[in-house]
Coordinates of C-alpha atoms in Angstrom, one line a residue:
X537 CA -15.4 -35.2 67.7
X538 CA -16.3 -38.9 68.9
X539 CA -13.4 -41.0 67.5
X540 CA -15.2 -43.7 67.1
X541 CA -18.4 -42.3 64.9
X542 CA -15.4 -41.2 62.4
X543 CA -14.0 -43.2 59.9
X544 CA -10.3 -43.3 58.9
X545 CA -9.6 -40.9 56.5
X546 CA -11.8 -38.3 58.5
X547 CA -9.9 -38.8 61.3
X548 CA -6.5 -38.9 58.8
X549 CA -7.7 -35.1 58.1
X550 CA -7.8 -34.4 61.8
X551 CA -4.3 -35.2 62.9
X552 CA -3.2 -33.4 59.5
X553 CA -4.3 -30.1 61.6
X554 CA -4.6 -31.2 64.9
X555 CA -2.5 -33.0 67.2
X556 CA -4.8 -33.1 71.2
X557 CA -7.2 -35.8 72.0
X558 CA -8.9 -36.0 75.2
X559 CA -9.3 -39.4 77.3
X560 CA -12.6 -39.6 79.4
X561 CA -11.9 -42.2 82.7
X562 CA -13.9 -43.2 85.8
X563 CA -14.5 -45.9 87.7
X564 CA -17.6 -48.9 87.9
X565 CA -17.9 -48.7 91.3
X566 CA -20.6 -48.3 94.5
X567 CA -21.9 -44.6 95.1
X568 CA -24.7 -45.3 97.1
X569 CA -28.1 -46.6 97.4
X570 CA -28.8 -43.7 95.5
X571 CA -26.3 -43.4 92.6
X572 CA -25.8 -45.8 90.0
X573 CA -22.5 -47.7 89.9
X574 CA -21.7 -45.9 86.8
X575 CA -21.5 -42.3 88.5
X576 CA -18.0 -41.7 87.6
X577 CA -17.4 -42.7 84.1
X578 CA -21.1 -41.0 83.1
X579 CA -19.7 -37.6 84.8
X580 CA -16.0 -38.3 82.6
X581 CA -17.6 -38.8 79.4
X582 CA -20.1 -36.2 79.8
X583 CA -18.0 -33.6 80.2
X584 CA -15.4 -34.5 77.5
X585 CA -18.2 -34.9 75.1
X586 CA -19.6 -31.7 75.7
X587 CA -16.0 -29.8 75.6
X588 CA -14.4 -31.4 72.3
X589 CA -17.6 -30.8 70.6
X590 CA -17.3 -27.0 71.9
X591 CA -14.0 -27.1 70.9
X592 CA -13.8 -29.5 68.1
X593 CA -10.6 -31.8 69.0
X594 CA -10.7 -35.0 69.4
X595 CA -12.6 -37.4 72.3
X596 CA -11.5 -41.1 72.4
X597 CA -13.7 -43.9 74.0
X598 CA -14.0 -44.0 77.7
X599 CA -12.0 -46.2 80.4
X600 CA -15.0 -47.7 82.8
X601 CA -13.5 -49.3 85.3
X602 CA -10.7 -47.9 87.4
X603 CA -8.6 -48.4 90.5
X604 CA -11.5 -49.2 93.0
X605 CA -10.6 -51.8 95.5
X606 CA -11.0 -50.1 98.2
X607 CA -14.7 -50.0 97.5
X608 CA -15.0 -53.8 96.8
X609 CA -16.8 -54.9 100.0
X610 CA -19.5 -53.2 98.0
X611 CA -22.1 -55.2 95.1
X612 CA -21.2 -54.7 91.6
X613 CA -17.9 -53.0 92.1
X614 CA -15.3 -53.8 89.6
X615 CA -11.7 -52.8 89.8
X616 CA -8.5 -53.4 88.4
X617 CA -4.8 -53.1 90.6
X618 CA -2.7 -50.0 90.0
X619 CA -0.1 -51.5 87.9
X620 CA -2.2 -52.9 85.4
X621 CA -4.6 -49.5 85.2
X622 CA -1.1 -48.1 84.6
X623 CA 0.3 -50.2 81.7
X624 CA -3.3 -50.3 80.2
X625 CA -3.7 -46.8 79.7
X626 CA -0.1 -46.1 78.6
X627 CA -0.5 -48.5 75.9
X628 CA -3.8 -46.9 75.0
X629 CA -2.3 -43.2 75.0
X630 CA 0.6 -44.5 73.0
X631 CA -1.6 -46.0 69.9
X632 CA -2.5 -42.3 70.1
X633 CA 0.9 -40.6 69.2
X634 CA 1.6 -43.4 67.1
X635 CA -1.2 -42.0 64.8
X636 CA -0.1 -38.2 65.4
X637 CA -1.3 -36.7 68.8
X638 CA 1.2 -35.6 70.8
X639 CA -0.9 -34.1 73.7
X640 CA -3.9 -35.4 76.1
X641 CA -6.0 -34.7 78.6
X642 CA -7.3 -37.5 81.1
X643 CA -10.7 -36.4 81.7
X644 CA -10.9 -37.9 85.6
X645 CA -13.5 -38.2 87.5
X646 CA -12.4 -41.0 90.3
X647 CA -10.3 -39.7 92.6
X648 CA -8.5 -43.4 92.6
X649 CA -7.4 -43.0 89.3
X650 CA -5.5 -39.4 89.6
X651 CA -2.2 -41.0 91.3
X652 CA -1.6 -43.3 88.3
X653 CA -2.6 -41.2 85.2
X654 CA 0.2 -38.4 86.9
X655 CA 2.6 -41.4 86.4
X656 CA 1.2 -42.6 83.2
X657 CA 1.9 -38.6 82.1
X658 CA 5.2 -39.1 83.8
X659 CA 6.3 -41.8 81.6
X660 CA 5.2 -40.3 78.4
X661 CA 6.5 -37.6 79.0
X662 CA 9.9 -38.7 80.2
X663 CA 10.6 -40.7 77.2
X664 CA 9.4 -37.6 74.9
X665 CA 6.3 -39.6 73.4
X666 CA 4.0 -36.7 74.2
X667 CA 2.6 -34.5 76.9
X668 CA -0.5 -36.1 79.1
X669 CA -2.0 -34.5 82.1
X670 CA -4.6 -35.6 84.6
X671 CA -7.9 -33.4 85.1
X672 CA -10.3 -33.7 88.0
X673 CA -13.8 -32.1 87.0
X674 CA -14.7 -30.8 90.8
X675 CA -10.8 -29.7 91.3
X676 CA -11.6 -27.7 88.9
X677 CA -14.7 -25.3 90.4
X678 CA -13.5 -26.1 94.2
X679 CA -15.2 -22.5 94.8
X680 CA -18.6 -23.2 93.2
X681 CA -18.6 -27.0 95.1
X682 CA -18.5 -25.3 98.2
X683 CA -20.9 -22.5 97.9
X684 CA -23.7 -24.9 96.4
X685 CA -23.3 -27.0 99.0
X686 CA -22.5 -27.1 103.1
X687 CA -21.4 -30.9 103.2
X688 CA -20.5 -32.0 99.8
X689 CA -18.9 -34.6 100.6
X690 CA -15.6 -36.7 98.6
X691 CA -18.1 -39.8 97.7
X692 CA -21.5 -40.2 96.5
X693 CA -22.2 -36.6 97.9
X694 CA -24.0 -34.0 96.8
X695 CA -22.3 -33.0 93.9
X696 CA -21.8 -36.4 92.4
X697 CA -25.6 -36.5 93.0
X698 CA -26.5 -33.3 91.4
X699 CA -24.1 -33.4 88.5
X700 CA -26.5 -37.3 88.1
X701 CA -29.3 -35.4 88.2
X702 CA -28.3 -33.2 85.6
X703 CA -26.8 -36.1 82.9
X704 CA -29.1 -39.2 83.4
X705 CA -31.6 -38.1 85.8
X706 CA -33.7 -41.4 85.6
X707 CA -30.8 -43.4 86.9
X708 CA -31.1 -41.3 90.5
X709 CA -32.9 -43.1 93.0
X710 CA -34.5 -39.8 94.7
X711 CA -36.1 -41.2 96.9
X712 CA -33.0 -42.8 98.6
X713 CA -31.4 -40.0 98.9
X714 CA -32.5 -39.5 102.6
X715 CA -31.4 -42.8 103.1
X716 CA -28.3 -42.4 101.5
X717 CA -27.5 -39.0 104.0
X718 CA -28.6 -41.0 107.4
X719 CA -26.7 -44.1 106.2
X720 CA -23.8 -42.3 105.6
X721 CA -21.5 -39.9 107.0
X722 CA -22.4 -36.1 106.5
X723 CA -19.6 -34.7 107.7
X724 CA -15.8 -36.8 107.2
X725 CA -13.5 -34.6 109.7
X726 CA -9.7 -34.6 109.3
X727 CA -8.5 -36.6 111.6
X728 CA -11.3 -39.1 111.4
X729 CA -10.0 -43.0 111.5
X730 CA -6.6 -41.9 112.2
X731 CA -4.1 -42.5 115.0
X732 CA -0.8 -40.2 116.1
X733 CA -0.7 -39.1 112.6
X734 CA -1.4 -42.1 110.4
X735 CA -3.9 -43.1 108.5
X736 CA -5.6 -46.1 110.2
X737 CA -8.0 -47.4 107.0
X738 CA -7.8 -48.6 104.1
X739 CA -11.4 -49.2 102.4
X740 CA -14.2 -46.9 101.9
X741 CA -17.0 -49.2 104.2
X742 CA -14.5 -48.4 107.4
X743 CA -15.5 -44.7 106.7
X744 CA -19.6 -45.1 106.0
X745 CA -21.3 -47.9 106.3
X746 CA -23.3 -47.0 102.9
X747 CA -20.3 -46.2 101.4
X748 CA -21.2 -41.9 100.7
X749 CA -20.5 -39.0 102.9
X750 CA -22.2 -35.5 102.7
X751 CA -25.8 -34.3 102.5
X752 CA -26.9 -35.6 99.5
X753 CA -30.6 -34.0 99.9
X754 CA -28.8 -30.6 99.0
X755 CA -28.4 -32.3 95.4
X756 CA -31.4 -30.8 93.0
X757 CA -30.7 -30.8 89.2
X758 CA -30.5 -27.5 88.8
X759 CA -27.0 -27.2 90.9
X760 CA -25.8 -29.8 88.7
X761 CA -26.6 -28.0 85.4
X762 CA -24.4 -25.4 87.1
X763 CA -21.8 -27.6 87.9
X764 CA -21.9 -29.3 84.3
X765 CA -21.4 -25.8 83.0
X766 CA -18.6 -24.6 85.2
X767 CA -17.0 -27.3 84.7
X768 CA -17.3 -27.5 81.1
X769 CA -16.0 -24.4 80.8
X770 CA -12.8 -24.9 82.7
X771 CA -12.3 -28.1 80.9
X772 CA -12.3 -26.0 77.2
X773 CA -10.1 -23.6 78.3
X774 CA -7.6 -26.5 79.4
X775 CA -8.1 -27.7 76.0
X776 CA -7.4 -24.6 74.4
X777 CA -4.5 -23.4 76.5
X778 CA -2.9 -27.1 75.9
X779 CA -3.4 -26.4 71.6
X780 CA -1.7 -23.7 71.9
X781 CA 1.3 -24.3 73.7
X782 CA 4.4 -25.2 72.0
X783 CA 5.3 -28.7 71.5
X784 CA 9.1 -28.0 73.0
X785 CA 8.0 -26.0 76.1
X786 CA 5.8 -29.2 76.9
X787 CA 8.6 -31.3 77.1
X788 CA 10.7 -32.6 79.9
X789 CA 13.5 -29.8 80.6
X790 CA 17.3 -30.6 79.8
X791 CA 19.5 -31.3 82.5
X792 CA 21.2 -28.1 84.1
X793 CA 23.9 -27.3 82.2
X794 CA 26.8 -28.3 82.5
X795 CA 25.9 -31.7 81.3
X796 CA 27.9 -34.5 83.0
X797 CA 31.0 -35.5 81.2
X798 CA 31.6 -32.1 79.8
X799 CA 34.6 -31.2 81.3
X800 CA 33.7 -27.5 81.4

């Protein structure tokens, strides 16, 4: 259920029954001569779309642009700083339990934003508004990501590519994709750009010069129907596990016991 194709006293009838919503988020940002700028928020949407009409809940509008800076030496690439991502989607969350929701899922797909939306569920949680938690599509079918593909890379690799080629496959440039894996780097070891133990960059462009890393000529649409699928799947089951859990053994615990100031 789209929030916004529903009028008010439909969606009055939903939080009589139901009390989960589920916030799609990515990012506006490079991916790639081969991959639109919108890669991450398509993926987000996409795949909250496709489990709350599975499921039935609720699925509010999407959050576009994210915390990218470290891709802005890149065209196009809009960002906003981490404090400000922060307070924005609190205050979004929160018109949620104002109206009756006390649980959510962040649908992520922009590995920038997962930090913040932890301390965004944090805060919610902490002053017992509701329960939020942060969920990463390719986190969730690590297994699957690797045996589909040999490099797939953290950016603009092939799984971005193929989960593309599966949602909007006109927005692909395929015949960049080549370019995009000889431009790039295939394979982004451990200890690359670091020094003694620290991490020596800051900025995506000081890792590739395109801006992607991994084989993205592995990407065909077919892998990405799978990963659509798999992914969908874990993503209803999170929904469903989250309905049914108790409102009280979502909340933060109480402090060991004996309280402070007891005398006991």
């Amino acid at each position: 259920m789209y929030i916004a194709d529903q009028t008010w006293p439909e969606l009055g009838n939903y939080v009589a029954a139901e009390s989960l919503a589920v916030v799609p988020l990515g990012s506006t940002e490079q991916h790639g001569p081969h991959l639109p700028l919108a890669t991450d928020h398509l993926i987000a949407e996409s795949l909250a779309r496709a489990a709350t009409d599975r499921t039935g809940h609720l699925c509010t509008p999407t959050v576009n642009v994210g915390v990218s800076p470290h891709h802005r030496q890149f065209h196009g690439t809009m960002w906003v700083d981490p404090p400000q991502f922060r307070d924005y989607v609190e205050s979004m969350t929160r018109n949620l339990a104002y109206h009756g929701i006390d649980r959510v899922i962040f649908v992520n797909a922009h590995g920038g934003n997962a930090q913040h939306l932890r301390e965004v569920g944090r805060r919610l949680r902490d002053d017992g508004t509701m329960y939020a938690i942060e969920w990463m599509w390719d986190e969730s079918i690590p297994d699957l990501v690797t045996d589909l593909f040999d490099h797939p890379g953290p950016h603009g690799g092939p799984k971005e590519t193929a989960m593309i080629m599966h949602i909007a496959r006109e927005l692909v440039r395929e015949d960049r994709l080549g370019d995009a894996r000889d431009g790039g780097v295939v394979d982004l070891s451990s200890d690359h750009l670091r020094e003694h133990g620290a991490r020596t960059f800051y900025d995506a462009i000081e890792n590739s010069e395109n801006g992607v890393f991994g084989d993205q000529t592995d990407a065909t649409p077919e892998a990405g129907a799978k990963l659509f699928e798999a992914a969908t799947d874990q993503l209803v089951h999170l929904i469903e596990w989250l309905d049914a859990q108790p409102r009280d053994a979502l909340m933060a615990p109480a402090h060991v016991d004996p309280q402070p100031g007891e005398r006991r």
